[in-house]
CSV table of C-alpha atoms in Angstrom, one decimal:
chain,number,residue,atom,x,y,z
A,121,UNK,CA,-43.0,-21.6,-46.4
A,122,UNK,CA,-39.3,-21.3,-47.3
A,123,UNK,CA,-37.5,-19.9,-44.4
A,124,UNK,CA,-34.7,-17.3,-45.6
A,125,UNK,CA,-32.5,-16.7,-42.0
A,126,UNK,CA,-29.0,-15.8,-43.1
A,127,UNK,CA,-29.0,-12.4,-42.4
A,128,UNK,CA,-30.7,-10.4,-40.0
A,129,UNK,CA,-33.3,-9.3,-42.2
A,130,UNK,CA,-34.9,-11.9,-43.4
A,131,UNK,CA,-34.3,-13.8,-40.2
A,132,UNK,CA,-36.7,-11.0,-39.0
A,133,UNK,CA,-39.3,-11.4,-41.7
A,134,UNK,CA,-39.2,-15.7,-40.8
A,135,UNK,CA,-39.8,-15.2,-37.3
A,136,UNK,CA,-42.5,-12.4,-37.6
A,137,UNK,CA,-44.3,-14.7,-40.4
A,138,UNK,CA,-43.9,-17.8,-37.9
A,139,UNK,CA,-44.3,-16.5,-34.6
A,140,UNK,CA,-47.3,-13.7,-35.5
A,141,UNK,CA,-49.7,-16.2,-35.9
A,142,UNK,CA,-48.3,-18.7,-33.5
A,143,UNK,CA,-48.3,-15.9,-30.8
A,144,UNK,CA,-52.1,-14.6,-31.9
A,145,UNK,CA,-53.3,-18.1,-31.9
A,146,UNK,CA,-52.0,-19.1,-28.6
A,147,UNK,CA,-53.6,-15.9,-27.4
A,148,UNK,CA,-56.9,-16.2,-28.9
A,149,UNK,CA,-57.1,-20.1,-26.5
A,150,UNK,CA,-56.1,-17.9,-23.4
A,151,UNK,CA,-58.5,-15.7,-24.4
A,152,UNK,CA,-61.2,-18.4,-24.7
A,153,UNK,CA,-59.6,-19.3,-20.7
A,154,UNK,CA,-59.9,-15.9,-20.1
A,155,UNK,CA,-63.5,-15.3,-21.4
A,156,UNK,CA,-64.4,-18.6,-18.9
A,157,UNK,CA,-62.8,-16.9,-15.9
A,158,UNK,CA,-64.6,-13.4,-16.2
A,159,UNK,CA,-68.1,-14.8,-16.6
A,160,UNK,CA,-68.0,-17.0,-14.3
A,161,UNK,CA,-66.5,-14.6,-12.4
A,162,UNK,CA,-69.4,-12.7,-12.4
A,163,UNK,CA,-71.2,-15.9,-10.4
A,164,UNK,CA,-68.6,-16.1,-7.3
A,165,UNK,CA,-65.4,-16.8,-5.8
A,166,UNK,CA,-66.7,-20.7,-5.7
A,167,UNK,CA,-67.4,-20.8,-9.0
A,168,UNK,CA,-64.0,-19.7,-10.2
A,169,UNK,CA,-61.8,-21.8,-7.5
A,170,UNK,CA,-64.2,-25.2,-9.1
A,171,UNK,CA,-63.6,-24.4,-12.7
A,172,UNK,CA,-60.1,-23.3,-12.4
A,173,UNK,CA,-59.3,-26.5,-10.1
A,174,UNK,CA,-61.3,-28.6,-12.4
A,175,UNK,CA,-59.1,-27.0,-15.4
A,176,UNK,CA,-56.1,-28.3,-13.5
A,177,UNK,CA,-56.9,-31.7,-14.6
A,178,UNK,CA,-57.5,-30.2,-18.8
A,179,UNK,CA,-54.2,-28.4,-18.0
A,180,UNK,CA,-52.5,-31.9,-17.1
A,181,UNK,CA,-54.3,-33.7,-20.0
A,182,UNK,CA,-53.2,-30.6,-22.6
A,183,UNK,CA,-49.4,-30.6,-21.3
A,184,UNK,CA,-49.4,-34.7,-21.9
A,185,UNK,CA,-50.9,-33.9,-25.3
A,186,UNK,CA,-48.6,-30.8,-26.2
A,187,UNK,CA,-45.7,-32.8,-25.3
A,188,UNK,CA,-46.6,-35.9,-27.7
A,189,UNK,CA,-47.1,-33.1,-30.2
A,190,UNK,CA,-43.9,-31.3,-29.2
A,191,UNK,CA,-42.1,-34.5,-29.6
A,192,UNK,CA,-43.6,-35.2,-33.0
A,193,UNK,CA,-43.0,-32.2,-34.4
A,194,UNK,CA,-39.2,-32.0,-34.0
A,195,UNK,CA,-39.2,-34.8,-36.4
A,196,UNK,CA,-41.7,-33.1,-39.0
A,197,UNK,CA,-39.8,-29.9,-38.6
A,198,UNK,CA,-36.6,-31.6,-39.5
A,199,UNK,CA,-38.1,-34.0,-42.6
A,200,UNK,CA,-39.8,-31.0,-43.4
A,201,UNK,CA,-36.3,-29.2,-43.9
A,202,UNK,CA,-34.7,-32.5,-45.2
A,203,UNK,CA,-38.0,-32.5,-48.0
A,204,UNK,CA,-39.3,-36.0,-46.8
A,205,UNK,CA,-42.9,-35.4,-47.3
A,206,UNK,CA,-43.4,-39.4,-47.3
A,207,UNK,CA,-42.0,-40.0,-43.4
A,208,UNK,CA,-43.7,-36.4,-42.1
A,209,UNK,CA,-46.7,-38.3,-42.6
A,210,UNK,CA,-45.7,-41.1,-41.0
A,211,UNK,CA,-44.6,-39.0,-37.9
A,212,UNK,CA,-48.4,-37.4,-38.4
A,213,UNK,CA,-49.9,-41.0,-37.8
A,214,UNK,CA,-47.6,-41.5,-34.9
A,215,UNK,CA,-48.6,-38.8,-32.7
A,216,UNK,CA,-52.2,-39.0,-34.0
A,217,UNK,CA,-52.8,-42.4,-32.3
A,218,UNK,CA,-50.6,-42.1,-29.2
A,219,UNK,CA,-52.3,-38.4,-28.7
A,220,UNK,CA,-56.0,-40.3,-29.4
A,221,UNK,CA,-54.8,-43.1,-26.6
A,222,UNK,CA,-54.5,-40.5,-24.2
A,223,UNK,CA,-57.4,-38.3,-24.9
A,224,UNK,CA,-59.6,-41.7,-24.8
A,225,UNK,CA,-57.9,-42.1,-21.3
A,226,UNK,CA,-58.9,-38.9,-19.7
A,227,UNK,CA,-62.0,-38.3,-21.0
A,228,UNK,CA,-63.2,-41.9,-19.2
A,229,UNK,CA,-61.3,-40.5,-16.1
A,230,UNK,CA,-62.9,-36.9,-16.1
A,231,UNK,CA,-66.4,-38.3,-17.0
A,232,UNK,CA,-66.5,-41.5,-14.3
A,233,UNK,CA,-64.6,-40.0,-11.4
A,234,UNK,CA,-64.6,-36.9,-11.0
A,235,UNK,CA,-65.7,-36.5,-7.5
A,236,UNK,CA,-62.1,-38.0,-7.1
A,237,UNK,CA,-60.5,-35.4,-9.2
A,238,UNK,CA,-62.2,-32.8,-7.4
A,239,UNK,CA,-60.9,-34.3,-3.9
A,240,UNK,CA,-57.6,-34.4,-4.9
A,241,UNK,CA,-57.2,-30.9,-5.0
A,242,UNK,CA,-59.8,-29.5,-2.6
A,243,UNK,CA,-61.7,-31.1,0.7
A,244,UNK,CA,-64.4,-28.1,-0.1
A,245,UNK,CA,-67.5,-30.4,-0.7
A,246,UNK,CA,-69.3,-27.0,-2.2
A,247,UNK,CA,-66.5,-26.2,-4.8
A,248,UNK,CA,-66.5,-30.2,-5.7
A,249,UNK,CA,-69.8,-30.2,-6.2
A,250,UNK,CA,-69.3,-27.3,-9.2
A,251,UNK,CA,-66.2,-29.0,-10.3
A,252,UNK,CA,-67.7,-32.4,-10.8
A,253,UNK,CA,-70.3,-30.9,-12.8
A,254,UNK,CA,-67.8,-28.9,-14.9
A,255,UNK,CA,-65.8,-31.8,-15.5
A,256,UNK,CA,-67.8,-34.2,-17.0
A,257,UNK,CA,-69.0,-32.2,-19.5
A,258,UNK,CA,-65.4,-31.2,-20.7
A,259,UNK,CA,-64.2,-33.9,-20.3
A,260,UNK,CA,-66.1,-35.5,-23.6
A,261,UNK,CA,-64.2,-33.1,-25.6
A,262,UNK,CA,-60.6,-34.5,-24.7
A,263,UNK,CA,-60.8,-36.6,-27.6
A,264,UNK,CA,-61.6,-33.8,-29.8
A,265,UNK,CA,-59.1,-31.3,-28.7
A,266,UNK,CA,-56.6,-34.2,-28.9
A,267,UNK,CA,-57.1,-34.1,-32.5
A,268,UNK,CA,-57.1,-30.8,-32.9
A,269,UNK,CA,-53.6,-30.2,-31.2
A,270,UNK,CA,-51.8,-32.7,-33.5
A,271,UNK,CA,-53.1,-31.1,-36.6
A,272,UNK,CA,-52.2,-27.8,-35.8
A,273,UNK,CA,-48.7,-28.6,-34.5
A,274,UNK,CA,-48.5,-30.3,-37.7
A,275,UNK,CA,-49.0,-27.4,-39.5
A,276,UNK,CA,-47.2,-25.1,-37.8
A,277,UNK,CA,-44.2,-27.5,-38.1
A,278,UNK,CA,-44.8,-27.1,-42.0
A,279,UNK,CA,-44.7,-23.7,-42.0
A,280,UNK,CA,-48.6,-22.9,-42.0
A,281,UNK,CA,-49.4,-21.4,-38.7
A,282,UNK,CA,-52.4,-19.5,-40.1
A,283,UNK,CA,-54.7,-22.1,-40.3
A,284,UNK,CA,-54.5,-22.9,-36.6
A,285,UNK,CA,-54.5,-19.9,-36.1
A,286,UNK,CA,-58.2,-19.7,-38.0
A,287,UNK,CA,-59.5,-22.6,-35.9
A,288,UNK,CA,-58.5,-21.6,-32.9
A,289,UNK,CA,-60.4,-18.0,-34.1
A,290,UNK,CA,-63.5,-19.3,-34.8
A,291,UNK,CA,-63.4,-21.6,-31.5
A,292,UNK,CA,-63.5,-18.4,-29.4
A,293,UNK,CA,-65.8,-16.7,-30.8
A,294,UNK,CA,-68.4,-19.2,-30.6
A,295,UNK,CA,-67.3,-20.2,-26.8
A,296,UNK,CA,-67.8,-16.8,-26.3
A,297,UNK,CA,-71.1,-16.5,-27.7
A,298,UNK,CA,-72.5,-20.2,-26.3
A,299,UNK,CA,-71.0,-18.8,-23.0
A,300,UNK,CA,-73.4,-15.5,-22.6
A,301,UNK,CA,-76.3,-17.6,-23.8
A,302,UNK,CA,-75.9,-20.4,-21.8
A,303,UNK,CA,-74.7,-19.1,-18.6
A,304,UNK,CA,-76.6,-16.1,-18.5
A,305,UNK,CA,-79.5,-17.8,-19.9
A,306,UNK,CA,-79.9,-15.1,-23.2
A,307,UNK,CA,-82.1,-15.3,-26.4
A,308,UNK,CA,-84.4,-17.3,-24.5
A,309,UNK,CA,-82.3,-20.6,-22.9
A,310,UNK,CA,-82.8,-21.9,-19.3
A,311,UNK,CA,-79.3,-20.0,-17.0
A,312,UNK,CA,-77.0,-22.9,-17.0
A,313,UNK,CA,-74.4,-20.8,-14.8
A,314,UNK,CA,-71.0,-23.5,-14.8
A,315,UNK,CA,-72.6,-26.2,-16.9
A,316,UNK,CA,-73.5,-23.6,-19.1
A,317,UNK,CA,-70.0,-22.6,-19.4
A,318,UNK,CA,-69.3,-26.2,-19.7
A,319,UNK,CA,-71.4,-27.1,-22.4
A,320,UNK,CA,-70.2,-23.9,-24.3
A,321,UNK,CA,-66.6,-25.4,-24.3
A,322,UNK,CA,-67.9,-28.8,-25.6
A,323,UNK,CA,-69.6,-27.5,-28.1
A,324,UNK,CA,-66.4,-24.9,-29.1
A,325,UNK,CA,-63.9,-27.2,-29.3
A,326,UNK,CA,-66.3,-30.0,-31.3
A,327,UNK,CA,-66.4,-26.7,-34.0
A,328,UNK,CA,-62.6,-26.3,-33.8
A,329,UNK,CA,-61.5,-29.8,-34.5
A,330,UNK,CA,-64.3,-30.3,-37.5
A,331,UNK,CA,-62.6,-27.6,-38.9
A,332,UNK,CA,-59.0,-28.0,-39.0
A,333,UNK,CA,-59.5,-31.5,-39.9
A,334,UNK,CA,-61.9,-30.8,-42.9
A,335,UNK,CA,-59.8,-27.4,-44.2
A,336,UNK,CA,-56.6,-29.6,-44.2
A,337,UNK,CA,-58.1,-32.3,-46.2
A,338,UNK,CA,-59.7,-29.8,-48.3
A,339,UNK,CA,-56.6,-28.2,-49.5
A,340,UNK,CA,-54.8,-31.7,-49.9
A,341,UNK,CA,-51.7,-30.3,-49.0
A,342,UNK,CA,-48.4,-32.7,-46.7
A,343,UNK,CA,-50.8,-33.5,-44.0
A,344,UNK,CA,-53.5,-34.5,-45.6
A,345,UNK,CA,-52.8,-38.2,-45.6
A,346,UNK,CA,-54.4,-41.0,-45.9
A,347,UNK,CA,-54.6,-43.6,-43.3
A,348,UNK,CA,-52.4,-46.0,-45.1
A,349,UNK,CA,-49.9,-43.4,-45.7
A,350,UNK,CA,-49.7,-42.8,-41.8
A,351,UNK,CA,-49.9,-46.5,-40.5
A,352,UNK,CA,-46.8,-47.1,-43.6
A,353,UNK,CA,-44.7,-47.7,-40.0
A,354,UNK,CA,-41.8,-50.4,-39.7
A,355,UNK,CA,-40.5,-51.3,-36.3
A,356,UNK,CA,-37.3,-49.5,-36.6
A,357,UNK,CA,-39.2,-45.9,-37.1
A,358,UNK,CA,-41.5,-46.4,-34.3
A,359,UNK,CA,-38.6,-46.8,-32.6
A,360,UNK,CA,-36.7,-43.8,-33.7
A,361,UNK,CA,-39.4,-41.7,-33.1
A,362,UNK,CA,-40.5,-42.6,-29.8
A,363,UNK,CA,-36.9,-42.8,-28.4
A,364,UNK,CA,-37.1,-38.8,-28.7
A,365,UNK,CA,-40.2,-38.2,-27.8
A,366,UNK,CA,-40.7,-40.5,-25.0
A,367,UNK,CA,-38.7,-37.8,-22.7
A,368,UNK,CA,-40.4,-34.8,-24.3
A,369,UNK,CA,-44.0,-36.3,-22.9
A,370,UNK,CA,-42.4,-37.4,-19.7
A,371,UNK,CA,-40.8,-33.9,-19.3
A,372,UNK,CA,-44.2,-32.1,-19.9
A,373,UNK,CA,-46.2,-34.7,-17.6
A,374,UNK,CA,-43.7,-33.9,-14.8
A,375,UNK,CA,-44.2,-30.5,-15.4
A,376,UNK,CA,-47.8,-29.9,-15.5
A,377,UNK,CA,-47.9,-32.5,-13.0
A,378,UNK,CA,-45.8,-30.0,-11.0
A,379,UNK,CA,-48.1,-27.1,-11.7
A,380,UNK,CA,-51.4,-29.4,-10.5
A,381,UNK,CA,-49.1,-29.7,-7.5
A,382,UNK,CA,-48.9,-26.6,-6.9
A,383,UNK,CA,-52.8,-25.6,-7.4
A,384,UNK,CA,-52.8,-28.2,-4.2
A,385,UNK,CA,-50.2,-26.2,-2.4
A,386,UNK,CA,-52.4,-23.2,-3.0
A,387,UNK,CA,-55.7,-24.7,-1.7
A,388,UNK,CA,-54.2,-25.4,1.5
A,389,UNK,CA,-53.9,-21.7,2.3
A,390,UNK,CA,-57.6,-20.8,0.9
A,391,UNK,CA,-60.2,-21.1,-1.4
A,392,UNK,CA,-59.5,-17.1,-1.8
A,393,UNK,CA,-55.6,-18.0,-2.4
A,394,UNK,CA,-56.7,-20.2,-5.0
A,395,UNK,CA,-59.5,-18.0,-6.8
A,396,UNK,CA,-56.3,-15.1,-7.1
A,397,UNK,CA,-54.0,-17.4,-8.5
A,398,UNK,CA,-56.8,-18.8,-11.1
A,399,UNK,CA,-57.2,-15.0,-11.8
A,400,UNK,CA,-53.6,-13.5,-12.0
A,401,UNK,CA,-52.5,-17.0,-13.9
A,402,UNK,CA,-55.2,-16.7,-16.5
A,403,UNK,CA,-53.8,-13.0,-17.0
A,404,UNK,CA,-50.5,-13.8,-17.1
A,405,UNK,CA,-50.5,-16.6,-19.7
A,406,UNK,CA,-52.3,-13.8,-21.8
A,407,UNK,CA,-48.5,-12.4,-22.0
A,408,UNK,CA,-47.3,-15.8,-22.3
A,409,UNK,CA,-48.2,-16.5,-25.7
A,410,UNK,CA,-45.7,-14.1,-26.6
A,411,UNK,CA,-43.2,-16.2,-25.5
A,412,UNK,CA,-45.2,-20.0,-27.3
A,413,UNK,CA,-44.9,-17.9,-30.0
A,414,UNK,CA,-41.4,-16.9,-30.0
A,415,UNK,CA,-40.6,-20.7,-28.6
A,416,UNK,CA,-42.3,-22.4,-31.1
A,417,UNK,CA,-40.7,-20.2,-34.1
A,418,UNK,CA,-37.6,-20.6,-33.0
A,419,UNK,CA,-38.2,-24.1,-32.8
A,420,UNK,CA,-39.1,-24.5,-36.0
A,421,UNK,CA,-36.5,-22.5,-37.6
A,422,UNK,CA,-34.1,-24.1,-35.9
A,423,UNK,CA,-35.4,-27.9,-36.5
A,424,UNK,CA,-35.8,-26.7,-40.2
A,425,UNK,CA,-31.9,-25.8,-39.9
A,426,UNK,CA,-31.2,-29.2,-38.5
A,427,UNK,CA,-33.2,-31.0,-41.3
A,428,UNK,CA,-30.8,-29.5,-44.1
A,429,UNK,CA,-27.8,-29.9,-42.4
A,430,UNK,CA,-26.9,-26.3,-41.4
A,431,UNK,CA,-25.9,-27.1,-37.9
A,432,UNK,CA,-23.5,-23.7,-37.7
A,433,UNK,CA,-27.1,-21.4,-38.4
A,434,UNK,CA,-29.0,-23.2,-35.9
A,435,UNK,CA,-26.4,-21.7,-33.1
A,436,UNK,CA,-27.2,-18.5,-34.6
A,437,UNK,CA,-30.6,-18.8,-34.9
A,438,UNK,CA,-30.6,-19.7,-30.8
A,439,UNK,CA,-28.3,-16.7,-30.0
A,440,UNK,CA,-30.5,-14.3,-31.7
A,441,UNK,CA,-34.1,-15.8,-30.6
A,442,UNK,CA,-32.7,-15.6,-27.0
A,443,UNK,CA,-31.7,-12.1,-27.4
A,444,UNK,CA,-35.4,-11.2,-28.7
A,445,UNK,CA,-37.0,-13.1,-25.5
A,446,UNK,CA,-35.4,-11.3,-22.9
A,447,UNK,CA,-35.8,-7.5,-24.5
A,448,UNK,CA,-39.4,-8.5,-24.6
A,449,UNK,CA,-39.9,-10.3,-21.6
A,450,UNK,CA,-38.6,-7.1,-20.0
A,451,UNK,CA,-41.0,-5.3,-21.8
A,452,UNK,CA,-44.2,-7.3,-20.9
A,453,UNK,CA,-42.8,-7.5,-17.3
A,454,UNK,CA,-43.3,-3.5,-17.1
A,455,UNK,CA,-47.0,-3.6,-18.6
A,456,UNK,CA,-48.2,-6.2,-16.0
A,457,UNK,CA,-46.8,-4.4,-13.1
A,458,UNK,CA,-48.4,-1.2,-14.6
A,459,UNK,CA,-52.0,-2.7,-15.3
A,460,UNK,CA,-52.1,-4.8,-12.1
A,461,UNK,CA,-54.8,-2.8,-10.6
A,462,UNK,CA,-56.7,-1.8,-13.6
A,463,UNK,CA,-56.9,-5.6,-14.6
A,464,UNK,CA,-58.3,-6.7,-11.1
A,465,UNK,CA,-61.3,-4.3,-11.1
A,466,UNK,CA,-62.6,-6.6,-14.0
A,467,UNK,CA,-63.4,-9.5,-11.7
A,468,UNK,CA,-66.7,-9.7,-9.1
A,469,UNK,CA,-64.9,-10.8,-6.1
A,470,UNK,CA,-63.9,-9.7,-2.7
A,471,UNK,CA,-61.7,-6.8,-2.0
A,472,UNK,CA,-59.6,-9.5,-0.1
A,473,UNK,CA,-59.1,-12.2,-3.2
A,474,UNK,CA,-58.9,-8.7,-5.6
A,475,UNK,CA,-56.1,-6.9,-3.4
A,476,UNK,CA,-54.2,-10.6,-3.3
A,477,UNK,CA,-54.4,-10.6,-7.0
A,478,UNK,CA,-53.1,-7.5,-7.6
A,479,UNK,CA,-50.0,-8.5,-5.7
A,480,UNK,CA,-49.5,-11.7,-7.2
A,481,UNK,CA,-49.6,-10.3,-10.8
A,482,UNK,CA,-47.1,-7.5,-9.6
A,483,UNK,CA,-45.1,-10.8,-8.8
A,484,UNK,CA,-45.3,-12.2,-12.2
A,485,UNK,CA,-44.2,-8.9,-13.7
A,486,UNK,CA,-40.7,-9.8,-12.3
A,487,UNK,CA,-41.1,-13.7,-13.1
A,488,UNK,CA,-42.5,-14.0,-16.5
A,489,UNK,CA,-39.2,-12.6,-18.4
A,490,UNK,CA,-37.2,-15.2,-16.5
A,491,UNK,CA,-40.4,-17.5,-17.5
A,492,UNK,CA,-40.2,-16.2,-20.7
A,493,UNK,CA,-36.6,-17.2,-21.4
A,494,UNK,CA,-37.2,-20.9,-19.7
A,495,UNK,CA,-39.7,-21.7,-22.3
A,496,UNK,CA,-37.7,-20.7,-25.3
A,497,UNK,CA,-34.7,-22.6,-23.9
A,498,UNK,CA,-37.0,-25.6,-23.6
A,499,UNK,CA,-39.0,-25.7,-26.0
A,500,UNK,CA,-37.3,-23.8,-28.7
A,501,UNK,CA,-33.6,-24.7,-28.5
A,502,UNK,CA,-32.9,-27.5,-26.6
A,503,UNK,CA,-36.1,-29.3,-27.6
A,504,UNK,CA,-36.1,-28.4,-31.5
A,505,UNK,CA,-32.2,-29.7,-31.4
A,506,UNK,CA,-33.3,-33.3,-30.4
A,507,UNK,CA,-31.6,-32.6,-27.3
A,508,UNK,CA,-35.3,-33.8,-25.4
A,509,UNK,CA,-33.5,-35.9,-22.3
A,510,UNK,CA,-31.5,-33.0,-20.8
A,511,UNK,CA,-34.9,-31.0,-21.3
A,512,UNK,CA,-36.3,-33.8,-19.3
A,513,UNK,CA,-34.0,-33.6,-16.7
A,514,UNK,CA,-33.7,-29.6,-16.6
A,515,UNK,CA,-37.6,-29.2,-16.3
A,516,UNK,CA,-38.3,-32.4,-14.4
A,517,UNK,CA,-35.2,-32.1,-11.7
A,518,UNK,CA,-36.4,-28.5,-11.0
A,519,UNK,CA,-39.8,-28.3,-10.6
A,520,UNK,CA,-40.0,-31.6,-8.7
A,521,UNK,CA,-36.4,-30.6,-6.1
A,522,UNK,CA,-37.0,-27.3,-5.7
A,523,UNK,CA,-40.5,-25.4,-7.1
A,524,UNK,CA,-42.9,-28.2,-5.5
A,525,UNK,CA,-41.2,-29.0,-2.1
A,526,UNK,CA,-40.7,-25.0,-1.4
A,527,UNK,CA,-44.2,-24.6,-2.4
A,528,UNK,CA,-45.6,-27.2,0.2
A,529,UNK,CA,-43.4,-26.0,2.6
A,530,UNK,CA,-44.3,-22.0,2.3
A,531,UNK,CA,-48.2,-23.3,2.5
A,532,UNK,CA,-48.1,-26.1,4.9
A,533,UNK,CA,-44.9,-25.8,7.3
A,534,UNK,CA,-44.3,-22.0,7.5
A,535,UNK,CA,-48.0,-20.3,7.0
A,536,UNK,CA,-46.8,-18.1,4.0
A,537,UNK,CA,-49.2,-15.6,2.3
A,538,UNK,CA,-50.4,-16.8,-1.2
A,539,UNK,CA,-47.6,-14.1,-2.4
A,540,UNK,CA,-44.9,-15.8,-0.5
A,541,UNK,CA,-45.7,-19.2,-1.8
A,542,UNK,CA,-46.3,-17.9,-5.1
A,543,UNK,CA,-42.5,-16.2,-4.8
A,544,UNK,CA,-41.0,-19.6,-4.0
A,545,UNK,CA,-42.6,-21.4,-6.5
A,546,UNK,CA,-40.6,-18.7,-9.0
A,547,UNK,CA,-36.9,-19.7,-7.7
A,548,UNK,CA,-36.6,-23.1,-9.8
A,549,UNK,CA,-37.1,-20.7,-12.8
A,550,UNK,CA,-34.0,-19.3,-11.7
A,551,UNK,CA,-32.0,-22.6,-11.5
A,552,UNK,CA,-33.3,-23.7,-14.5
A,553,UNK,CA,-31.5,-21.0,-16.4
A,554,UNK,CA,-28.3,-21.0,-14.9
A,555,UNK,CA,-28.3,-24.8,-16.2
A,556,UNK,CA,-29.7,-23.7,-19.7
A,557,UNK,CA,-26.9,-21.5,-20.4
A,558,UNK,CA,-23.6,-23.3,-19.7
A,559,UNK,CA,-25.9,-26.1,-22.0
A,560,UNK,CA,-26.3,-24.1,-25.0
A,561,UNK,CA,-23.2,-22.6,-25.4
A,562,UNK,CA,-21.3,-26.5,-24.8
A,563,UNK,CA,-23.3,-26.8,-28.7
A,564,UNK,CA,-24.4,-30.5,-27.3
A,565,UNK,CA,-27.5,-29.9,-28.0
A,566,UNK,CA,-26.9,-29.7,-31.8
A,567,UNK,CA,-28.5,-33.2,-33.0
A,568,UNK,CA,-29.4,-33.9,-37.0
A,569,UNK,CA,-32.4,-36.8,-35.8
A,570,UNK,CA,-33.2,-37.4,-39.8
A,571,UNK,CA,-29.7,-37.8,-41.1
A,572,UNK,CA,-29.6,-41.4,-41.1
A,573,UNK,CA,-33.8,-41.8,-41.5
């Protein structure tokens, strides 16, 4: 896909043909979330706080595994402007191994202890109980989804976000479908209720990755390599690439670290506190993909920019992308707030954890266009211009000093409402863009990582 961006027309058209599929893909895997959360909704506030809790640990595992991937593909992105076909493969193999080290890694954790994971976040031997189940199910597809995430970076970074797009598709709708059968027990099959649900993942995201893997290989397009082609690695490119992306997978561990955190934070106030949050935070990241869409566009329009040298367009690029974000983070804010109430009557829970939902997505109505904005910052400017160890510091340094501690102290040290603590997790958004800014217009963040490669 050749990306025209030099005026605002066909800078339009790029970002519409990149981020459409991006955002639709991103919103079919919530979706697939979301589809989880409302039928086992339908079995109880337990069974919602034990998946969502045990999702924290997915949720840590997927952040480790989209920052590897993140990391990777500011180098494809950039070859892929420069026309290096022969080193985007090599960058392919790369994240492929270090993202199959780490699925191998929390698939044994998930599927030997996770009566430990469960602790860690609740002392509720009921909701543990569920959880362990849950998790050692999902926890065999780590591997799988591991896969699957560095193939359809890949592509995206090439300018083929459709086929992800696809996959990801297909992966719901057959969740969807093993999810009525065997939770509900339909068509004949035993009611599995969570290991039902469990299963239905497994066998989902098994489907996804065959795919994606077999239509790539099909079409023998870039990333279609062969495995001498990706393991063609000297010293000195290992080197190059991991130097970048070692901060881009510390920054999202840190991160999602920080959001496990505060899942624990939450737990100390209730099981109900936690079951809203699950709920409102499965709705929210619904309107999230809007902004991993725009994110990842502009982070691959921009890296593309980089890659051929055109450092003065990149600026553009950012300036216009951020414009976009916050119009439309605006926007989404004003629906959520509107269709707070009419969302919550879609859940089979207690009037107490439905009123506590309502108010925490009336919350994120006013946080997600500041979200919104944090993410393209991070992900699609700083990130895309190799600029990956102020990103580290920027999303590390505020989630860790200021979201986490507030958090703990709202729940533990001041007895603050799930709404409160929920609020104070919010302010190190705020920090984090008043550091963003000053960053982005100081151009630092400008780096051309394939120049000398």
């Amino acid at each position: 896909m050749e990306l025209g961006v030099n005026n605002k027309k066909t800078f339009l058209k790029s970002m519409v043909a990149l981020a459409l599929p991006i955002t639709l893909q991103n919103l079919v895997s919530s979706s697939l979330n979301m589809v989880d959360t409302m039928m086992i909704g339908k079995l109880g506030a337990n069974e919602i706080a034990a998946v969502g809790l045990a999702n924290q640990f997915y949720f840590l595992f997927s952040l480790i595994i989209f920052g590897i991937n993140s990391g990777c593909a500011i180098f494809i992105s950039q070859f892929w402007g420069k026309g290096d076909r022969k080193s985007i493969k090599k960058v392919l193999g790369i994240s492929l191994i270090i993202s199959a080290l780490v699925g191998v890694i929390f698939t044994i954790m998930a599927v030997f202890t996770p009566g430990l994971i469960m602790k860690f976040f609740t002392g509720d031997f009921v909701v543990i109980g569920i959880g362990k189940e849950y998790l050692i199910i999902t926890g065999i597809s780590y591997i799988l989804t591991a896969v699957s995430y560095t193939y359809s970076f890949a592509s995206r970074s090439v300018g083929q976000p459709k086929l992800p797009l696809f996959t990801s598709g297909v992966a719901l709708l057959c969740n969807t479908v093993f999810n009525a059968i065997l939770i509900f027990g339909y068509l004949g099959f035993p009611a599995l209720g969570v290991k039902g649900a469990a299963i239905a993942t497994l066998l989902s995201r098994i489907i996804e990755m065959l795919l994606i893997v077999g239509i790539i290989y099909a079409q023998k397009g870039v990333l279609a390599a062969k495995i001498s082609e990706m393991l063609n690695l000297s010293k000195e490119f290992i080197r190059t690439i991991l130097i970048t992306i070692y901060p881009v997978i510390l920054n999202e561990f840190l991160w999602s670290l920080g959001m496990t955190m505060y899942s624990v934070a939450y737990a100390k106030i209730s099981i109900d506190a936690v079951a809203s949050v699950q709920i409102a935070t499965t709705v929210k990241n619904l309107f999230m993909v809007v902004a991993f869409g725009l994110g990842n566009a502009c982070a691959i329009m921009i890296g593309n920019e980089i890659g051929s040298g055109n450092e003065d367009m990149a600026m553009t690029l950012g300036k216009r992308f951020i414009k976009i974000t916050i119009g439309v983070g605006a926007i989404l804010g004003v629906i959520i707030f509107a269709a707070s109430g009419f969302i919550t009557s879609f859940f089979n829970v207690t009037e107490a954890v439905s009123l506590s939902t309502e108010n925490i997505l009336k919350l994120y109505s006013f946080i997600i266009p500041v979200n919104m904005l944090c993410s393209l910052f991070v992900v699609g400017i700083l990130r895309s211009g190799g600029d990956t160890k102020f990103s580290l510091f920027l999303e590390g340094g505020t989630i860790w000093f200021i979201g986490v501690p507030f958090s703990f102290m709202g729940a533990m040290i001041f007895n603050m409402s799930i709404e409160g603590v929920v609020l104070l997790s919010g302010l190190e958004l705020v920090v984090k863009i008043l550091i963003a800014f000053p960053r982005f217009f100081s151009q630092k963040w400008v780096k051309n990582l394939v120049k000398d490669i």
